[in-house]
Short mmCIF file of C-alpha atoms and ligand atoms in Angstrom, two decimals:
data_model
loop_
_atom_site.label_atom_id
_atom_site.label_comp_id
_atom_site.label_asym_id
_atom_site.label_seq_id
_atom_site.Cartn_x
_atom_site.Cartn_y
_atom_site.Cartn_z
CA MET A 1 113.33 -143.56 5.45
CA VAL A 2 111.83 -146.54 3.62
CA GLU A 3 110.86 -144.34 0.67
CA LEU A 4 114.40 -142.95 0.53
CA SER A 5 115.77 -146.50 0.71
CA GLU A 6 113.72 -147.42 -2.35
CA LEU A 7 115.27 -144.47 -4.18
CA PHE A 8 118.75 -145.74 -3.26
CA LEU A 9 117.84 -149.28 -4.32
CA ARG A 10 116.73 -148.01 -7.72
CA ARG A 11 120.19 -146.43 -8.06
CA GLY A 12 121.82 -149.80 -7.39
CA LEU A 13 122.86 -149.19 -3.78
CA ALA A 14 122.36 -151.75 -1.04
CA VAL A 15 120.47 -150.33 1.92
CA THR A 16 120.25 -151.26 5.56
CA VAL A 17 117.75 -149.39 7.70
CA VAL A 18 118.86 -149.41 11.31
CA VAL A 19 115.88 -149.23 13.65
CA VAL A 20 116.38 -148.30 17.28
CA VAL A 21 114.09 -150.35 19.48
CA PRO A 22 113.45 -148.57 22.78
CA PRO A 23 112.99 -150.83 25.83
CA ALA A 24 109.36 -149.83 26.17
CA ALA A 25 108.49 -149.72 22.48
CA SER A 26 104.78 -149.13 21.99
CA THR A 27 102.85 -151.85 20.19
CA ASP A 28 101.88 -149.25 17.56
CA ALA A 29 105.51 -148.51 16.82
CA SER A 30 106.47 -152.18 16.82
CA SER A 31 103.70 -153.17 14.45
CA ALA A 32 104.54 -150.23 12.13
CA VAL A 33 108.13 -151.52 11.96
CA ALA A 34 106.93 -155.09 11.42
CA ARG A 35 104.71 -153.94 8.53
CA ALA A 36 107.57 -151.96 6.95
CA VAL A 37 109.87 -155.00 7.19
CA GLU A 38 107.26 -157.26 5.63
CA ALA A 39 106.37 -154.85 2.82
CA ASN A 40 109.99 -154.18 1.82
CA PRO A 41 111.83 -157.47 1.37
CA SER A 42 114.59 -155.82 -0.69
CA ILE A 43 115.58 -153.56 2.20
CA ASN A 44 117.72 -155.01 4.93
CA PHE A 45 116.47 -154.01 8.39
CA HIS A 46 118.70 -154.17 11.43
CA MET A 47 117.12 -153.83 14.88
CA LEU A 48 119.27 -152.07 17.43
CA PRO A 49 117.90 -152.83 20.89
CA LEU A 50 118.59 -150.20 23.52
CA PRO A 51 119.50 -151.21 27.06
CA PRO A 52 116.70 -150.55 29.57
CA PRO A 53 117.22 -147.17 31.31
CA ASN A 54 118.44 -148.67 34.61
CA THR A 55 121.48 -150.17 32.88
CA VAL A 56 122.57 -146.83 31.43
CA PRO A 57 125.68 -145.64 33.29
CA PRO A 58 124.72 -143.31 36.18
CA ALA A 59 126.73 -140.40 34.76
CA ALA A 60 124.61 -140.33 31.62
CA VAL A 61 121.41 -140.51 33.63
CA GLU A 62 122.50 -137.67 35.90
CA GLN A 63 123.48 -135.56 32.98
CA ASP A 64 120.10 -136.08 31.39
CA GLN A 65 118.16 -135.22 34.51
CA GLY A 66 117.03 -131.64 34.80
CA GLN A 67 118.56 -130.68 31.47
CA GLU A 68 116.47 -132.81 29.18
CA PRO A 69 112.70 -132.93 28.92
CA PRO A 70 111.07 -136.28 29.61
CA HIS A 71 110.81 -138.56 26.58
CA ASN A 72 113.48 -136.59 24.75
CA PRO A 73 113.96 -138.63 21.58
CA PHE A 74 117.38 -137.03 20.99
CA ALA A 75 118.61 -138.29 24.37
CA LEU A 76 117.13 -141.73 23.75
CA LEU A 77 118.76 -142.00 20.35
CA ARG A 78 122.08 -140.69 21.69
CA GLN A 79 122.13 -143.81 23.88
CA SER A 80 122.08 -145.87 20.72
CA ASN A 81 125.42 -144.44 19.54
CA ALA A 82 127.40 -147.22 21.25
CA PRO A 83 125.39 -150.15 19.80
CA LEU A 84 125.31 -148.37 16.42
CA ARG A 85 129.09 -148.01 16.49
CA ASP A 86 129.48 -151.74 17.28
CA TYR A 87 127.09 -152.71 14.53
CA LEU A 88 128.77 -150.51 11.91
CA ARG A 89 132.22 -151.67 12.96
CA SER A 90 131.25 -155.28 12.37
CA ALA A 91 129.48 -154.39 9.11
CA LEU A 92 132.61 -152.61 7.90
CA GLN A 93 134.59 -155.85 8.24
CA SER A 94 132.63 -157.54 5.49
CA ALA A 95 131.43 -154.65 3.32
CA SER A 96 132.15 -151.04 2.57
CA VAL A 97 129.72 -148.56 4.03
CA CYS A 98 129.55 -145.57 1.71
CA ALA A 99 127.37 -143.38 3.88
CA LEU A 100 125.32 -143.08 7.02
CA VAL A 101 122.04 -141.23 6.43
CA LEU A 102 120.54 -139.70 9.54
CA ASP A 103 117.16 -138.42 10.50
CA ILE A 104 117.34 -135.12 12.44
CA PHE A 105 116.51 -137.00 15.67
CA CYS A 106 119.63 -139.14 15.14
CA VAL A 107 121.96 -136.19 14.56
CA ASP A 108 124.22 -137.22 17.45
CA ALA A 109 125.19 -140.30 15.44
CA LEU A 110 127.46 -137.80 13.62
CA ASP A 111 129.95 -138.76 16.35
CA VAL A 112 129.74 -142.42 15.31
CA ALA A 113 130.26 -141.52 11.65
CA ALA A 114 133.29 -139.38 12.57
CA ASP A 115 134.78 -142.19 14.70
CA LEU A 116 134.50 -144.68 11.87
CA GLY A 117 135.38 -142.31 9.02
CA VAL A 118 132.03 -142.84 7.30
CA PRO A 119 130.46 -139.76 5.64
CA ALA A 120 127.16 -138.80 7.25
CA TYR A 121 124.22 -137.12 5.53
CA LEU A 122 121.06 -135.61 6.92
CA PHE A 123 117.76 -136.80 5.48
CA TYR A 124 115.28 -134.02 6.13
CA THR A 125 111.79 -135.45 5.72
CA SER A 126 110.05 -132.06 5.56
CA GLY A 127 110.56 -129.39 2.91
CA ALA A 128 113.43 -126.96 2.35
CA SER A 129 111.62 -123.95 3.86
CA SER A 130 111.31 -125.60 7.24
CA LEU A 131 114.94 -126.76 7.04
CA ALA A 132 116.13 -123.24 6.15
CA VAL A 133 114.25 -121.66 9.05
CA SER A 134 115.46 -124.32 11.48
CA LEU A 135 119.08 -123.96 10.39
CA HIS A 136 118.90 -120.19 10.76
CA MET A 137 117.12 -120.36 14.11
CA PRO A 138 120.21 -120.52 16.39
CA GLN A 139 121.59 -117.36 14.76
CA LYS A 140 118.23 -115.58 14.83
CA GLN A 141 117.64 -116.52 18.44
CA ALA A 142 121.03 -115.07 19.39
CA GLU A 143 120.33 -111.86 17.42
CA VAL A 144 116.88 -111.39 18.93
CA ASN A 145 118.21 -112.16 22.42
CA ALA A 146 114.70 -112.60 23.82
CA SER A 147 111.87 -115.11 23.58
CA PHE A 148 110.11 -114.85 20.23
CA GLY A 149 106.87 -114.78 22.21
CA ASP A 150 107.95 -111.50 23.87
CA ILE A 151 109.01 -109.39 20.90
CA GLY A 152 105.68 -108.26 19.51
CA ASP A 153 104.16 -108.94 16.15
CA ALA A 154 106.69 -107.36 13.76
CA PRO A 155 107.47 -109.77 10.91
CA LEU A 156 110.65 -111.84 11.17
CA CYS A 157 112.93 -112.11 8.16
CA PHE A 158 114.66 -115.41 7.53
CA PRO A 159 116.73 -116.02 4.38
CA GLY A 160 114.85 -117.55 1.46
CA VAL A 161 111.35 -117.54 2.93
CA PRO A 162 108.59 -114.92 3.09
CA ALA A 163 108.58 -112.84 6.28
CA PHE A 164 106.34 -114.25 8.99
CA ARG A 165 105.07 -113.23 12.40
CA PRO A 166 106.72 -114.68 15.53
CA THR A 167 103.35 -116.19 16.51
CA GLU A 168 103.51 -118.35 13.37
CA LEU A 169 106.48 -120.23 14.80
CA PRO A 170 105.88 -123.58 16.51
CA VAL A 171 104.62 -122.85 20.01
CA ASN A 172 107.74 -124.29 21.71
CA ALA A 173 109.93 -121.79 19.87
CA LEU A 174 108.12 -118.84 21.47
CA ASP A 175 109.91 -119.40 24.78
CA ARG A 176 113.68 -119.40 24.53
CA ASP A 177 113.97 -121.45 27.72
CA ASN A 178 111.60 -124.17 26.49
CA GLN A 179 113.45 -127.49 26.76
CA VAL A 180 112.01 -128.99 23.59
CA TYR A 181 112.99 -125.85 21.66
CA ARG A 182 116.50 -125.95 23.14
CA VAL A 183 117.15 -129.56 22.09
CA PHE A 184 115.97 -128.77 18.56
CA LEU A 185 118.23 -125.69 18.43
CA SER A 186 121.23 -127.83 19.46
CA ALA A 187 120.31 -130.51 16.94
CA PHE A 188 120.15 -128.03 14.06
CA GLU A 189 123.40 -126.45 15.17
CA ARG A 190 125.03 -129.82 14.45
CA VAL A 191 123.54 -130.23 10.98
CA PRO A 192 126.16 -128.15 9.10
CA ALA A 193 128.71 -130.79 10.13
CA CYS A 194 126.98 -133.27 7.79
CA ARG A 195 128.48 -134.10 4.40
CA GLY A 196 125.24 -133.19 2.67
CA MET A 197 121.54 -132.59 3.24
CA LEU A 198 118.95 -134.71 1.43
CA VAL A 199 115.70 -132.76 1.46
CA ASN A 200 112.24 -134.09 0.75
CA THR A 201 111.42 -131.45 -1.85
CA PHE A 202 112.06 -130.66 -5.49
CA GLU A 203 113.63 -127.54 -7.00
CA TRP A 204 110.48 -126.21 -8.68
CA LEU A 205 108.51 -126.29 -5.47
CA GLU A 206 110.91 -124.16 -3.41
CA PRO A 207 113.43 -122.55 -5.77
CA ARG A 208 114.07 -119.43 -3.70
CA VAL A 209 114.76 -121.16 -0.41
CA VAL A 210 116.85 -123.91 -2.02
CA ALA A 211 118.99 -121.14 -3.57
CA ALA A 212 119.29 -119.41 -0.17
CA LEU A 213 120.45 -122.67 1.41
CA ARG A 214 122.97 -123.26 -1.38
CA ASP A 215 124.27 -119.68 -1.13
CA GLY A 216 125.00 -120.27 2.54
CA ALA A 217 122.61 -117.49 3.60
CA CYS A 218 120.90 -119.66 6.23
CA VAL A 219 124.04 -120.63 8.11
CA PRO A 220 126.29 -117.57 8.04
CA GLY A 221 129.86 -118.00 9.22
CA ARG A 222 129.97 -121.74 8.54
CA PRO A 223 129.98 -123.70 5.31
CA THR A 224 126.55 -125.08 4.40
CA PRO A 225 126.66 -128.70 3.24
CA PRO A 226 125.46 -129.41 -0.31
CA VAL A 227 121.66 -129.61 -0.68
CA TYR A 228 120.15 -132.50 -2.62
CA CYS A 229 116.46 -132.26 -3.48
CA VAL A 230 115.40 -135.90 -3.44
CA GLY A 231 111.64 -135.46 -3.18
CA PRO A 232 108.84 -135.75 -3.33
CA LEU A 233 109.10 -138.89 -1.22
CA VAL A 234 105.64 -139.79 -0.05
CA SER A 235 104.94 -142.76 2.14
CA GLY A 236 102.52 -145.30 0.79
CA GLY A 237 101.82 -146.17 4.41
CA GLY A 238 104.09 -149.21 4.43
CA GLU A 239 101.09 -151.43 3.96
CA VAL A 240 100.01 -153.65 1.16
CA GLN A 241 96.60 -152.24 0.40
CA ASP A 242 94.22 -154.15 -1.83
CA LYS A 243 91.48 -151.60 -1.22
CA LYS A 244 91.82 -147.96 -2.21
CA HIS A 245 91.14 -145.46 0.54
CA ALA A 246 87.72 -143.82 0.15
CA CYS A 247 89.40 -140.39 -0.14
CA LEU A 248 91.50 -141.59 -3.10
CA VAL A 249 88.47 -143.09 -4.83
CA TRP A 250 86.73 -139.71 -4.45
CA LEU A 251 89.85 -137.81 -5.57
CA ASP A 252 90.19 -139.91 -8.72
CA ALA A 253 86.64 -138.98 -9.68
CA GLN A 254 87.34 -135.20 -9.58
CA PRO A 255 88.48 -133.11 -12.56
CA GLU A 256 92.25 -132.58 -12.94
CA ASN A 257 93.78 -129.86 -10.73
CA SER A 258 90.47 -129.06 -9.09
CA VAL A 259 91.10 -130.11 -5.48
CA VAL A 260 92.70 -128.04 -2.73
CA PHE A 261 94.74 -130.34 -0.48
CA LEU A 262 95.41 -129.34 3.11
CA CYS A 263 98.08 -131.13 5.09
CA PHE A 264 98.80 -130.13 8.67
CA GLY A 265 101.64 -132.59 9.35
CA SER A 266 101.62 -135.57 11.64
CA MET A 267 101.37 -133.44 14.78
CA GLY A 268 99.38 -130.50 13.44
CA SER A 269 96.58 -129.37 15.68
CA PHE A 270 94.43 -126.29 15.90
CA SER A 271 92.17 -124.68 18.42
CA LYS A 272 88.47 -125.25 17.86
CA ARG A 273 88.18 -121.62 16.74
CA GLN A 274 90.96 -121.92 14.17
CA LEU A 275 89.58 -125.19 12.84
CA GLU A 276 86.13 -123.65 12.47
CA ALA A 277 87.65 -120.68 10.63
CA ILE A 278 89.49 -123.00 8.25
CA ALA A 279 86.36 -125.07 7.66
CA THR A 280 84.20 -121.99 7.07
CA GLY A 281 86.80 -120.53 4.70
CA LEU A 282 86.97 -123.74 2.69
CA GLU A 283 83.21 -124.05 2.56
CA MET A 284 82.81 -120.44 1.39
CA SER A 285 85.57 -120.77 -1.21
CA GLY A 286 83.35 -123.15 -3.17
CA GLN A 287 86.45 -125.23 -4.03
CA ARG A 288 86.68 -128.99 -3.72
CA PHE A 289 89.02 -129.87 -0.89
CA LEU A 290 90.57 -132.80 0.91
C1 LIG B 1 120.99 -110.09 25.92
O1 LIG B 1 120.09 -109.47 26.80
C2 LIG B 1 120.53 -109.37 28.14
C3 LIG B 1 119.42 -108.73 28.95
O2 LIG B 1 118.24 -109.45 28.82
C4 LIG B 1 121.82 -108.55 28.22
O3 LIG B 1 122.31 -108.55 29.53
C5 LIG B 1 122.85 -109.14 27.28
O4 LIG B 1 123.99 -108.32 27.25
C6 LIG B 1 122.30 -109.30 25.88
N1 LIG B 1 123.25 -109.99 25.06
C7 LIG B 1 123.60 -109.54 23.86
C8 LIG B 1 124.59 -110.38 23.13
O5 LIG B 1 123.14 -108.55 23.38
#
């Protein structure tokens, strides 16, 4: 979000990043926010404290029980709609707010944007392929009418991306009753209500899937919001670093275009067997890798 803010700043827009502070914010999260604030003096940060859970009206708590998995970030962020609405309402008295840009976890703030008549955009921090699959998932799930984990190994076809096996889906998506999967399905069902989708990619990287999104193939029966390829936005870590990371020093010393880079995402994990297979494959390829 900070990298996107810098992009907006370069285009002459003023940016406020609204940070939701959960009652039991971890020290890791708090210090990451503190570092981002310190490293980006030109961005305005607004902290939005959430009430502790016992002050949330009982109805909301009851509704969340049983239906929502524990630590559901969507539910937590939904609670911030009221303070967000108050904050935006007061901000609107002194300035015009041209847009609200939401992370997927904050998609329920679409209600706040609608209340206040402010256009809302999605900022999708991953690439267009993952967005396209996620947007098509509710439709595919309804078509398949079974858990993806129970339908065998025949390749699945999603618009704009190469066919893939059901087992290549995130593990939560293999069980249609999985609570985490269900909240993601509902979140992506809301996305087409956004005014536009800002995707952390660039056209040359994913031309086919960007075209599929723009043609409306991923969300049949509903208009797909415009797609804006705003990437690559890569975090510098939000830290002022005077010392280059050892990996970067090594990378700089390699010939141009000679290094294979593997990135498994912030929550990527593999079984020991898979990791060994990857390591062996890399080793045998004879390529430099990071
Ligand atoms: C989905 O499958 C169930 C049986 O598992 C069946 O009763 C139902 O009619 C199916 N729905 C559709 C839309 O095909």
